[in-house]
Amino acid sequence: FFGDQAYFTANSPWGLAQSNLAAIRAAKPIIRLLGGSLDTDLEPPLRKFEEYLTALNIDHAFAEAPGAGHDYAEILAKGTTDPYAFWGTALR
């Protein structure tokens, strides 16, 4: 973000959710947040973003794979939700 904090804030998922709130609610996109419980870098901010979306009343799904780190295949393997069911719903 070129060292520009204002540009970063405006274009971060947090800023984009806030500035596009009406459009997001109207479009009703299918949003899924998926992470591993052992991902010490991403799990805490992912959980905070999930709380933020909830506070903004933006529909979304949140799933955390117990014992998984920052590896998509591991997250899918250890997850407690069926990723194919999600995609089946999303692509209907």
XYZ file of C-alpha atoms in Angstrom:
92
model
C 0.000 0.000 0.000
C 2.987 2.220 -0.722
C 3.402 3.161 2.947
C 0.140 5.128 2.824
C -1.957 4.333 5.901
C -5.063 6.113 4.593
C -4.885 4.149 1.322
C -4.417 0.911 3.256
C -7.364 1.639 5.544
C -9.668 2.522 2.646
C -8.714 -0.607 0.683
C -8.463 -3.141 3.492
C -11.292 -5.658 3.935
C -12.343 -3.645 6.995
C -12.518 -0.360 5.091
C -14.163 -1.911 2.046
C -16.841 -3.569 4.181
C -17.637 -0.273 5.862
C -17.580 1.928 2.747
C -19.624 -0.540 0.676
C -22.048 -1.617 3.375
C -25.261 -0.764 1.517
C -24.083 -2.445 -1.697
C -22.923 -5.551 0.178
C -26.224 -5.890 1.987
C -28.170 -5.388 -1.262
C -26.066 -7.839 -3.295
C -25.994 -10.455 -0.528
C -22.672 -11.977 -1.592
C -21.702 -15.360 -0.256
C -18.835 -14.770 2.153
C -16.946 -17.520 3.939
C -14.107 -17.009 6.381
C -12.067 -20.147 6.838
C -8.979 -20.621 8.995
C -6.962 -22.966 11.119
C -6.950 -22.762 14.903
C -3.139 -23.056 14.975
C -2.542 -20.231 12.488
C -1.109 -17.815 15.032
C -0.655 -15.039 12.453
C -4.038 -15.120 10.726
C -6.507 -16.698 13.170
C -6.756 -13.754 15.623
C -7.399 -11.107 12.933
C -9.729 -13.479 11.068
C -11.791 -13.940 14.224
C -11.876 -10.147 14.761
C -12.996 -9.631 11.158
C -15.742 -12.213 11.672
C -16.931 -10.227 14.706
C -16.767 -7.033 12.610
C -18.938 -8.534 9.850
C -21.406 -9.705 12.494
C -21.518 -6.209 14.013
C -22.163 -4.737 10.537
C -24.925 -7.314 9.986
C -23.226 -8.694 6.875
C -24.205 -12.305 6.194
C -21.225 -14.660 6.216
C -20.062 -18.084 7.303
C -17.128 -18.643 9.643
C -15.385 -21.963 10.084
C -12.247 -22.801 12.025
C -10.416 -26.084 11.539
C -9.186 -27.417 14.906
C -5.495 -28.320 14.859
C -4.835 -26.807 11.431
C -2.265 -24.168 10.643
C -1.973 -21.873 7.614
C -2.389 -24.535 4.949
C -5.554 -24.691 2.865
C -5.442 -28.455 2.303
C -4.946 -29.044 6.029
C -7.780 -26.653 6.872
C -10.113 -28.530 4.535
C -8.988 -31.915 5.874
C -9.369 -30.940 9.538
C -12.392 -28.683 9.167
C -15.690 -29.494 10.793
C -17.791 -28.279 7.864
C -18.133 -29.768 4.398
C -16.386 -27.416 1.956
C -18.238 -28.988 -0.972
C -21.594 -28.218 0.615
C -20.520 -24.571 0.856
C -19.538 -24.470 -2.833
C -22.737 -26.273 -3.799
C -24.777 -23.582 -2.068
C -22.605 -20.748 -3.370
C -22.785 -21.866 -6.994
C -26.522 -22.565 -7.170
